XYZ file of C-alpha atoms in Angstrom:
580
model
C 134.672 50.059 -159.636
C 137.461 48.945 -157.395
C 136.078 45.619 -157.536
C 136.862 45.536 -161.059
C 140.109 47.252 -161.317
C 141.109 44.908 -158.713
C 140.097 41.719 -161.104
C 142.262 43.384 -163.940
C 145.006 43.980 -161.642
C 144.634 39.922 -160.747
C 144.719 39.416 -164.992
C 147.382 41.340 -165.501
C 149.601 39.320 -163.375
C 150.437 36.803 -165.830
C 151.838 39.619 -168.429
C 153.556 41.405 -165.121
C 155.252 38.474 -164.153
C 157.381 36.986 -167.211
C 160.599 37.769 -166.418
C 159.717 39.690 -163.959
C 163.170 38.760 -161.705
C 165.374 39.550 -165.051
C 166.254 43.237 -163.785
C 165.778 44.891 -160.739
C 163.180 47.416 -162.201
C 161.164 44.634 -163.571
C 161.173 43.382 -159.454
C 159.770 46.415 -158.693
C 156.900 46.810 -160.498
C 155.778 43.277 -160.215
C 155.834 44.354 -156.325
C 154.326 47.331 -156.622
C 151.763 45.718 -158.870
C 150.934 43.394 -155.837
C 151.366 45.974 -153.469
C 148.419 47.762 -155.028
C 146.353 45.078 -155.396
C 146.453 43.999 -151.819
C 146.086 47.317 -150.734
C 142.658 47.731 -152.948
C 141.835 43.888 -151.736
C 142.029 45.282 -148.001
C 139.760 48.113 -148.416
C 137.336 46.098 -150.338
C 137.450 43.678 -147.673
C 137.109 46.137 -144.798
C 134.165 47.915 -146.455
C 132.444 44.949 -147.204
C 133.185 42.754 -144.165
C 132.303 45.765 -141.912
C 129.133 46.903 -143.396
C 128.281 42.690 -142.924
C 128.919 42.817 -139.345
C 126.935 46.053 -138.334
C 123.620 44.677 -140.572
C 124.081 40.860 -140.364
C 120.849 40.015 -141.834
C 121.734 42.192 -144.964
C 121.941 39.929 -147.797
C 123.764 42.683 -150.388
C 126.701 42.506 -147.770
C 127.291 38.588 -146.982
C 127.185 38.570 -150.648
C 129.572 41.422 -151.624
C 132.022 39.938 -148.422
C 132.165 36.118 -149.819
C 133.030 37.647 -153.317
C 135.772 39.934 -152.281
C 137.283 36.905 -150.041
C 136.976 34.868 -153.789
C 138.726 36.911 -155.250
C 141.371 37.402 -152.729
C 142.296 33.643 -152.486
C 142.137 33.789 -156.807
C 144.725 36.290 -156.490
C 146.732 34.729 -153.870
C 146.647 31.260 -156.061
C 147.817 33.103 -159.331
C 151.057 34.489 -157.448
C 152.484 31.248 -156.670
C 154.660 31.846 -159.066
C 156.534 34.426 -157.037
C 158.784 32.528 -154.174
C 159.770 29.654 -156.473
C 160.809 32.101 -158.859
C 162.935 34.415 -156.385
C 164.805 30.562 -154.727
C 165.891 30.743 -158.965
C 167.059 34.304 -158.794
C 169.518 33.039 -155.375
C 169.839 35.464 -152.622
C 173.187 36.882 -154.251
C 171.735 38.167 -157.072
C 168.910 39.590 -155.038
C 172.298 41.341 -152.991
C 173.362 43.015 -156.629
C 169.838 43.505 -157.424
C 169.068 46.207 -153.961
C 172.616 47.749 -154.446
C 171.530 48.496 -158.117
C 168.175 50.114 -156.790
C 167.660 51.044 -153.694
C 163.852 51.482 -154.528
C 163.830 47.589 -153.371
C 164.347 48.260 -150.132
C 160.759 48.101 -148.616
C 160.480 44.405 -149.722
C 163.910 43.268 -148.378
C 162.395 41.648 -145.430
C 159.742 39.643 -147.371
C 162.272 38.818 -149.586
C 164.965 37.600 -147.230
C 161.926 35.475 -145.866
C 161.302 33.695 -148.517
C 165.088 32.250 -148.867
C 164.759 31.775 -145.052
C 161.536 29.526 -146.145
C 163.689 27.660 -149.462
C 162.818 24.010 -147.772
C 159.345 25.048 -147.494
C 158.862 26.269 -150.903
C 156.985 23.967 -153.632
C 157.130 24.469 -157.424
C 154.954 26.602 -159.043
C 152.308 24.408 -159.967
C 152.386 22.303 -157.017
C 152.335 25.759 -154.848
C 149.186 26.925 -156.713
C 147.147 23.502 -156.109
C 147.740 24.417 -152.307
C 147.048 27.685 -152.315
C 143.834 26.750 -153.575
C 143.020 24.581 -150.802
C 142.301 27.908 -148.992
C 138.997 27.538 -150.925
C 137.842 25.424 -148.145
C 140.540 25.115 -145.486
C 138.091 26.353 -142.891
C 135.290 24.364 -143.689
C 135.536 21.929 -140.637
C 135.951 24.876 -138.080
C 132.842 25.985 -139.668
C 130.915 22.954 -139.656
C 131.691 22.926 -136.194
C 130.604 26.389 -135.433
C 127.333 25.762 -137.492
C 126.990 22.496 -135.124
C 127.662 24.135 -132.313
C 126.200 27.721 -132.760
C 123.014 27.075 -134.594
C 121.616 23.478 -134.977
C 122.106 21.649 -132.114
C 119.235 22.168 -130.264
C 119.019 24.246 -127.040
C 118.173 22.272 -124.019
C 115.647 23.714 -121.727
C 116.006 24.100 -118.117
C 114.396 25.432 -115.046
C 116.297 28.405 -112.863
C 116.112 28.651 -108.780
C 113.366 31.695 -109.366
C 111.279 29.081 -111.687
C 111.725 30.552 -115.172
C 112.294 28.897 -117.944
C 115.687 29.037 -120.468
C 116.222 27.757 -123.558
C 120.313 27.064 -123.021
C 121.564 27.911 -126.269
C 125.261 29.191 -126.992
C 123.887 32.741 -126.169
C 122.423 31.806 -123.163
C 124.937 29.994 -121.825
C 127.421 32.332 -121.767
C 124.945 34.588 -120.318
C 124.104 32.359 -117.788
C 127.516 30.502 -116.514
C 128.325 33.481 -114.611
C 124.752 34.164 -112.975
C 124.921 35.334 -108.659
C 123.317 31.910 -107.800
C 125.335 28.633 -107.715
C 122.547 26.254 -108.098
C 122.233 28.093 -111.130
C 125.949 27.972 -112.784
C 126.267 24.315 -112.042
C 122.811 23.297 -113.582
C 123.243 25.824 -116.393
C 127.221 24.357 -117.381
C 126.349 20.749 -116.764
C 123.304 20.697 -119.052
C 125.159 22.973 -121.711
C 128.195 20.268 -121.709
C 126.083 16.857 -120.907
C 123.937 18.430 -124.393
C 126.894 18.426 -126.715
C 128.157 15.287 -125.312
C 125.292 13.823 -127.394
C 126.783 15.165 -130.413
C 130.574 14.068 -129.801
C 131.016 11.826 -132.441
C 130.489 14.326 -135.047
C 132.320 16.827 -132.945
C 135.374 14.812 -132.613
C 135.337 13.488 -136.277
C 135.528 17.161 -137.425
C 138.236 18.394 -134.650
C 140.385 14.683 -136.124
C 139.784 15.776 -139.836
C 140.502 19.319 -138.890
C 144.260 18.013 -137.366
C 144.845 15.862 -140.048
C 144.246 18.795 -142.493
C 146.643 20.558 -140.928
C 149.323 17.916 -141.041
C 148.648 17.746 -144.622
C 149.459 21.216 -145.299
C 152.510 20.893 -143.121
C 154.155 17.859 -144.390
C 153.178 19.337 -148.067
C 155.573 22.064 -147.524
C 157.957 20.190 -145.759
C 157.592 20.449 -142.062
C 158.029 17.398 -139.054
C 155.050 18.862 -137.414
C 152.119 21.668 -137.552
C 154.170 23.085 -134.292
C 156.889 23.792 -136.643
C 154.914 24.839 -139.944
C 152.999 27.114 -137.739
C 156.058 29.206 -135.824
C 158.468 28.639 -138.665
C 157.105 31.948 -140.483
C 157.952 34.156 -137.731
C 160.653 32.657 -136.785
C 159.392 31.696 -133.052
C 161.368 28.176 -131.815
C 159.115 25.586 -130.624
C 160.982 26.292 -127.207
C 158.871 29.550 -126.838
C 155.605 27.328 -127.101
C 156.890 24.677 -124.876
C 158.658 27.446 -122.378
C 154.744 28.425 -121.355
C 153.518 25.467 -120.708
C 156.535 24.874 -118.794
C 156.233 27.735 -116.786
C 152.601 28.095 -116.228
C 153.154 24.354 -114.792
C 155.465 25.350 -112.057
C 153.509 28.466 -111.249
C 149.989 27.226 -110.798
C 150.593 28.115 -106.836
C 149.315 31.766 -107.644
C 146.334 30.440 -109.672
C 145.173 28.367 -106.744
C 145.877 30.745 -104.137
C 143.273 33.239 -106.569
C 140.908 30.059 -106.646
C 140.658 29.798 -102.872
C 140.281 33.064 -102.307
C 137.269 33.570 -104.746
C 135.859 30.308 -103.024
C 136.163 32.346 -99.980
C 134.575 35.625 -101.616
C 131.535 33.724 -102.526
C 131.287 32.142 -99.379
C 130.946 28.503 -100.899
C 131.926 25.350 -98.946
C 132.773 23.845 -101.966
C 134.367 25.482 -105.481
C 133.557 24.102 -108.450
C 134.512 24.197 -111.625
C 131.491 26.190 -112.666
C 131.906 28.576 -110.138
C 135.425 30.174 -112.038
C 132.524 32.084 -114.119
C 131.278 33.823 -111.390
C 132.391 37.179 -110.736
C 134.992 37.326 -108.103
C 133.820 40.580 -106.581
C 130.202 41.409 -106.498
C 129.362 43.613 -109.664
C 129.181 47.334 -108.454
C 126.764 49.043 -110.068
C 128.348 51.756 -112.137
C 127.444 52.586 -116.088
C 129.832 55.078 -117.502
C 129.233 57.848 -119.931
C 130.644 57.028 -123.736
C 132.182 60.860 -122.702
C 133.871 59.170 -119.471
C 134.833 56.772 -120.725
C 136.563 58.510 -122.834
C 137.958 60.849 -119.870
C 139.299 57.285 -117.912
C 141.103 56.297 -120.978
C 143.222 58.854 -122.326
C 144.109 59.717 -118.573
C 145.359 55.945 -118.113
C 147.336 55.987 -121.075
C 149.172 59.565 -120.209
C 152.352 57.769 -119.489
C 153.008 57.080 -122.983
C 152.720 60.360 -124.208
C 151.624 63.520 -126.571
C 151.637 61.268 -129.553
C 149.533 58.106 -128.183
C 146.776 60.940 -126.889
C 147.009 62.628 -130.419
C 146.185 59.331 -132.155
C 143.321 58.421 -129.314
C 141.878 61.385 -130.221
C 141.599 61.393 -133.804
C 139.834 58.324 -133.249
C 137.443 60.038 -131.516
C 137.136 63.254 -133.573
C 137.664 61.256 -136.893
C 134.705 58.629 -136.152
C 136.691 55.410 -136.271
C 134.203 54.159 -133.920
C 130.875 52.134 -134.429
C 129.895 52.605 -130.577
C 126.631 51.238 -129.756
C 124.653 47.782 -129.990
C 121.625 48.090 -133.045
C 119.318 45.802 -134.424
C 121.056 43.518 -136.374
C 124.843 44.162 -135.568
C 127.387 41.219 -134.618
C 127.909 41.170 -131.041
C 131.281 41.463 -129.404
C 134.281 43.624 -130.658
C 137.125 44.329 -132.748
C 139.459 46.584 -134.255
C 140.521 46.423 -138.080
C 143.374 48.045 -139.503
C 143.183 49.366 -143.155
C 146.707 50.383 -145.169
C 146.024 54.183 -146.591
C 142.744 55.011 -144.121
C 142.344 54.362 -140.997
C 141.420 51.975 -138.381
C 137.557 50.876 -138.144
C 136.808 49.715 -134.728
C 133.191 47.844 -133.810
C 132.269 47.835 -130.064
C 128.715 47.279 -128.522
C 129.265 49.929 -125.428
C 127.023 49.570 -122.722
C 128.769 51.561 -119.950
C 129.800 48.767 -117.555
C 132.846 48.857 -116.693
C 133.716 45.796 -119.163
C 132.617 47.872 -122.207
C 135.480 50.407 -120.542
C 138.135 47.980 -120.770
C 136.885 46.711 -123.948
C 136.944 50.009 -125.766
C 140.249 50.615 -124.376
C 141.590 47.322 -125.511
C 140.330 47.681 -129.340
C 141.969 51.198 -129.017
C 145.170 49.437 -128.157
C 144.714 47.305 -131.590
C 144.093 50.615 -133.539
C 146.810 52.246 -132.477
C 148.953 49.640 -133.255
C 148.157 49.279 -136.874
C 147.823 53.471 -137.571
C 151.484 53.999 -135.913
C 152.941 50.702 -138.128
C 151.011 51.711 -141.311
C 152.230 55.512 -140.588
C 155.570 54.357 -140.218
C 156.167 51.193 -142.766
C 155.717 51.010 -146.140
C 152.718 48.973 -146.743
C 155.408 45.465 -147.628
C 156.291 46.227 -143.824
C 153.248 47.564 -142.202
C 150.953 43.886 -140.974
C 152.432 42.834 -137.942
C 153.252 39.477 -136.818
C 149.827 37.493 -135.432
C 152.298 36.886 -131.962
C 152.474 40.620 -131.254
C 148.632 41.182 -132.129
C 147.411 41.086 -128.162
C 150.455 43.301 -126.415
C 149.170 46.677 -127.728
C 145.389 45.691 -126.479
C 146.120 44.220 -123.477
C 149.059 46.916 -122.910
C 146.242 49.487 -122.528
C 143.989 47.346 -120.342
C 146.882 47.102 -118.028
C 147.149 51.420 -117.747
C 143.619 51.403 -117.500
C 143.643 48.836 -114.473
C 146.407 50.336 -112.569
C 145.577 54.205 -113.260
C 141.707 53.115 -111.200
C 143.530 51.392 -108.785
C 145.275 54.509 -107.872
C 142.939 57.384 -108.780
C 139.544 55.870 -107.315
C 138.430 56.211 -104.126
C 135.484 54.030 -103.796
C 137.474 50.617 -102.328
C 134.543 48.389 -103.375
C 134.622 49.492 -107.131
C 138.692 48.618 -106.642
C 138.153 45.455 -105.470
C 135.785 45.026 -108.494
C 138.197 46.175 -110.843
C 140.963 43.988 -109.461
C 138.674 41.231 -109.655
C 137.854 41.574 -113.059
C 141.980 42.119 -114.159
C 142.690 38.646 -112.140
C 139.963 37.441 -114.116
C 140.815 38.301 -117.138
C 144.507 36.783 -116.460
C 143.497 33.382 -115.422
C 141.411 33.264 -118.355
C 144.367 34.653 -121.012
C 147.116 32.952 -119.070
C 146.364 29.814 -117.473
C 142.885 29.219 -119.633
C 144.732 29.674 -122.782
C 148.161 27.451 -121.722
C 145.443 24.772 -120.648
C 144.250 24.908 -124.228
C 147.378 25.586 -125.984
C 148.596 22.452 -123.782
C 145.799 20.023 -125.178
C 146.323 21.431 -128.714
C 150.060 20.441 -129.091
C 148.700 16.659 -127.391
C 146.473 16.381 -129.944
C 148.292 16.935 -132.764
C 150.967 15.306 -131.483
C 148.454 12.478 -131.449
C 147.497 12.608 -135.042
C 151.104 13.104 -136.258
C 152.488 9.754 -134.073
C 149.442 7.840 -136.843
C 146.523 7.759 -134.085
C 143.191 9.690 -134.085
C 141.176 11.810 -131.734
C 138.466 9.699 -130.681
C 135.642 11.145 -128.269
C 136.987 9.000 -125.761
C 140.814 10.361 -125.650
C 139.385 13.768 -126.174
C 137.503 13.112 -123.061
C 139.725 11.594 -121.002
C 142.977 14.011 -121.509
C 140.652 17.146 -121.716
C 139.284 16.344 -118.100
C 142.675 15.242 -116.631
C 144.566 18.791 -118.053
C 141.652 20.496 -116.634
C 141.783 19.255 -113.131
C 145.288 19.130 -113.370
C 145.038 23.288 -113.607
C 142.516 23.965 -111.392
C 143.812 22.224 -108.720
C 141.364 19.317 -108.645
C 143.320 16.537 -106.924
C 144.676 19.200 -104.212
C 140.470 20.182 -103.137
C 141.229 23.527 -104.691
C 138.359 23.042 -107.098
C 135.911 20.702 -107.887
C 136.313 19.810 -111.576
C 132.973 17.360 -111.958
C 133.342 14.495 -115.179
C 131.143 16.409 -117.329
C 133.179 19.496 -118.210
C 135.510 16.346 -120.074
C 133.119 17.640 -123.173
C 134.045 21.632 -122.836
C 136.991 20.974 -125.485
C 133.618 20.262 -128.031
C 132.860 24.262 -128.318
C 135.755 25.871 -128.125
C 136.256 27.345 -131.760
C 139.932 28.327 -131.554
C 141.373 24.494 -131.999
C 140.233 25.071 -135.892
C 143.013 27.878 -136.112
C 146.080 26.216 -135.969
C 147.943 27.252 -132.788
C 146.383 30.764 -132.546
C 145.605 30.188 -128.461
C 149.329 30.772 -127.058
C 149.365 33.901 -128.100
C 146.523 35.331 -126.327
C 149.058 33.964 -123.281
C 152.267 35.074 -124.477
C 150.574 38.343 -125.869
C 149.428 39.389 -122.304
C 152.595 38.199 -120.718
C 154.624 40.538 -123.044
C 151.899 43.599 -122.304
C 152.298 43.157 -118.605
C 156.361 43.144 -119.069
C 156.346 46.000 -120.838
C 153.972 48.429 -118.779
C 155.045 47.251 -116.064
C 158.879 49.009 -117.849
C 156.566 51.726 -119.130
C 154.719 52.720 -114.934
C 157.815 52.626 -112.882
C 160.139 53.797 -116.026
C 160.379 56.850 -117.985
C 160.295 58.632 -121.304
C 162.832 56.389 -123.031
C 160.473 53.293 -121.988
C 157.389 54.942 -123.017
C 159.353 55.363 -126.770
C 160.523 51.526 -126.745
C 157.342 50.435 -126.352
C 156.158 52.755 -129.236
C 158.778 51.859 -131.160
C 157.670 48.398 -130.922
C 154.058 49.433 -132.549
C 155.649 51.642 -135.164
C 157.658 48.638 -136.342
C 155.293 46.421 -137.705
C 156.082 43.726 -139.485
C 159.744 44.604 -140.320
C 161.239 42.349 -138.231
C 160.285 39.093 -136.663
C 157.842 39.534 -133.706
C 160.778 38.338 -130.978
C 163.659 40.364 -132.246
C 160.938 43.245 -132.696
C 160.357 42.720 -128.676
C 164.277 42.543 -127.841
C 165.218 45.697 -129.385
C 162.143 46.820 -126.123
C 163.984 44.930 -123.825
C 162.294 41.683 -123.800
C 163.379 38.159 -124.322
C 160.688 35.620 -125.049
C 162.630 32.843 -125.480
C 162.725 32.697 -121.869
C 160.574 31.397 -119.094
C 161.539 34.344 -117.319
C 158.372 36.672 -118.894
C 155.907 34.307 -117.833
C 157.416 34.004 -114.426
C 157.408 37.511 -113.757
C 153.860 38.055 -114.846
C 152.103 35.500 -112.997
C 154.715 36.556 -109.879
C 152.185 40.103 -110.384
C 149.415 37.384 -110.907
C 150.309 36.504 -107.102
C 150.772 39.970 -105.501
C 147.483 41.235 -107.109
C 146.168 38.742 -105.249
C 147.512 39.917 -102.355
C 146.608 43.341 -103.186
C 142.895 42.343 -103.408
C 142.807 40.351 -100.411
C 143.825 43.520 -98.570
C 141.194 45.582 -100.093
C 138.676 42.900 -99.071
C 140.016 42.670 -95.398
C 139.430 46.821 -95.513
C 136.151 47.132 -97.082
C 135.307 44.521 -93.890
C 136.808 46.466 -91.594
C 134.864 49.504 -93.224
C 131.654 48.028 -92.778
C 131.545 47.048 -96.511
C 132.340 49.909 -97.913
């Protein structure tokens, strides 16, 4: 039924939006029109896309989820109308228009956006042929994920104990991080020297994928996808450039963390393949979905009655699809739906990554209740940039609250390990990425092409540039030049930065919230509540944080470096102790 009232709403659009900027009451109900569609398009979405991804092999939901995103992109095409028509209204009259009714206000921002955008707008009917592109603008990334994920064959190979693995994506991932280095170097070289065979097609889609972008770009009147991309939020290109910059001159800490896990596994020589490996022996520990519980809300006590109150409606309200079942997606996320509530998927096994997981997709949901609590629904989707500080805020609390409050010094060390971890690979993993992203489209956009050779070639030299290959810090062997073949997030458009800049922000800003007080605790909330009603950087300022700066990123891999310390002190005590 929603379905359908949705599809009239869509219909109705064309009789809704005749004059619809000739008064200021007409404005608002051609926005509050839209406002209800999306609203009814969201909750379609989540119920269908949901019920998908807990019963994958359901065909009633794939089918229900690729109609809802149909009509979605229909309606999206049939308001194109709408920004070309508000550059014709001129930001004066849209002045006269909020003074004459207030009842404007919650779409100011968008609004003032959109003038902000004028260059970038197209006429109507040149506007609606692009938005239909959307039809199939992720079609490559796709391809490549069908390539990659299901048909290229697995290649078998033969572990130290003598069993036999089929190395498929699955497997792989499984098995890059097993105790035994024979194992990790035979299972990553034959994963990467097996897509090597299928580079051609690989690197064809990743060029036509670049060169779709720059089309979309230079359509709407951009020098460069760098630009088109930030533009929206109003991020410089400086911010972009600033990490790579400063990740550069502080890949000390990174190696210092690198030798010491060489010396942790007691290996004569690290390799590349051995960065999967857990730093600190896994300690055997499954938690209770009740303990869990019990760790997080007592980590994230410094932020108060309301954060708790919201944690535990989540609980008591069943937000939460907890366990792995037959059929479910793997992996986790949170989803935040305008007028409900958040739905959040996990697969909780009780290690003590399903801990930090569940507390991270907690971060996410509180997010998007306290922003669609406290914004109108115009203002309520925050910026993709600020999408990682709330999850990785809470991973932070949950780190340092074990650190303090557990006694067993082998679990701390494993805990530690696992946070340094988890840096290297948002931090420095990510700038390596976001690093060969901006080369290649920079590539593309000087009139060349991404060949499997230059892919090779700059992929392996970034690589062992990081990881410290020329210096004997690691040992970054020519096959891993293919690893830029699977990784998925190079179809998104500059997405990867901000898994960097996001946990940069998070460990600014609880590091303010641990050693700071109440008034901390409510800038940092006040940052959540906000949403989208400013732009993600001056949303962070008003907290205290300036991201146009290399200073952030300099400060949190600084920490990077005394964690490091820290758990080479708990290792040189658990010695001392015996091993305990």
């Amino acid at each position: 039924a929603d379905l359908a009232t949705l599809k009239g709403e869509i219909a109705n659009l064309a009789t809704a939006a005749k004059d619809w900027t000739a008064s200021p009451q007409r404005m608002k109900t051609l926005f509050e029109l839209t406002d209800r569609m999306w609203i009814r398009g969201s909750r379609l979405y989540s119920y269908a896309s949901n019920r998908h991804n807990v019963d994958l092999a359901n065909p009633e939901w794939t089918a229900m989820k690729g109609e809802i995103e149909a009509v979605m992109v229909d309606g999206q095409s049939r308001l194109a109308f709408r920004n070309p028509d508000l550059l014709a209204l001129g930001e004066e009259k849209f002045r006269q228009y909020l003074k004459a009714e207030p009842a404007l206000e919650p779409w100011r921002f968008s609004v003032e956006s959109v003038f902000r955008l004028a260059p970038h707008v197209l006429p109507p009917e040149q506007q609606k042929i692009l938005s239909l592109t959307g039809l199939f603008s992720g079609a490559l990334g796709d391809a490549a994920g069908a390539l990659t994920d299901v048909d290229l064959p697995p290649v078998p190979v033969t572990l130290a104990d003598g069993s036999r693995v089929e190395l498929d994506q699955a497997a792989y991932q499984r098995l890059r991080s097993s105790p035994v280095a024979a194992d990790r170097s035979l299972v990553m070289k034959s994963f990467w020297e097996n897509h090597k065979k299928y580079e051609n097609t690989l690197a064809t889609l990743l060029n036509g994928e670049m060169k779709r972008q720059l089309f979309a770009a230079r359509a709407l009147n951009f020098p460069d996808c760098l630009t088109a991309r930030l533009f929206p939020e109003d991020i410089p290109a400086s911010v972009y450039h600033a990490l790579i910059e400063a990740v550069h001159a502080n890949l000390a800490p990174l190696h210092r963390y690198l030798k010491f896990k060489k010396e942790l596994l007691g290996l004569d020589t690290f390799r590349y393949e051995d960065v999967y490996a857990s730093t600190v022996p896994a300690v055997t520990r499954l938690t209770s979905y009740d303990d869990a519980w019990k760790q997080i809300l007592s980590a994230q006590a410094p932020l108060g009655a309301e954060y708790r109150q919201v944690l535990e409606r989540a609980r008591q309200e069943r937000w939460i699809d907890v366990y792995p079942n037959l059929g479910k997606e793997s992996g986790a996320y949170s989803s935040g739906v305008f007028g409900a509530h958040p739905f959040i998927k996990l697969n909780f096994n009780g290690d003590y990554d399903a801990v930090s997981t569940m507390a991270h997709e907690l971060g996410h949901a509180v997010h998007s209740h306290l922003a669609n609590a406290s914004q109108p629904f115009a203002t309520s989707d925050y910026a993709t940039f600020l999408a990682e500080i709330a999850s990785t805020f809470n991973e932070n609390l949950l780190m340092a609250n074990l650190l303090k409050s557990d006694a067993d010094d082998r679990y701390k060390m494993f805990v530690l390990g696992n946070y340094l971890e988890r840096i290297r690979s948002t931090v420095y993993r990510q700038a390596l990425f976001a690093e060969f992203e901006l080369d290649m489209h920079r590539r593309v956009e000087e009139g060349g092409s991404l060949t499997p050779d230059w892919l090779n070639q700059h992929y392996l030299e970034l690589t062992r540039l990081y990881y410290g290959h020329d210096q004997g810090v690691t040992r970054v062997d020519d096959y891993i030049q293919s690893e830029w073949s699977g990784i998925p997030h190079f179809y998104m458009g500059y997405y990867v930065f901000q898994y960097s800049t996001g946990l940069i922000a998070s460990m600014a800003l609880s590091e303010q919230v641990l050693h700071g007080g109440q008034a901390d605790a409510e800038r940092y909330l006040d940052v959540l509540r906000a949403g989208g009603n400013d732009y993600p950087l001056a949303i962070l300022k008003k907290a205290g944080l300036d991201m146009t700066t290399a200073a952030p990123t300099a400060a949190a891999l600084k920490r990077f470096d005394e964690l490091v310390g820290e758990l080479e002190k708990l290792a040189a005590k658990v010695a001392k102790n015996g091993g305990k």
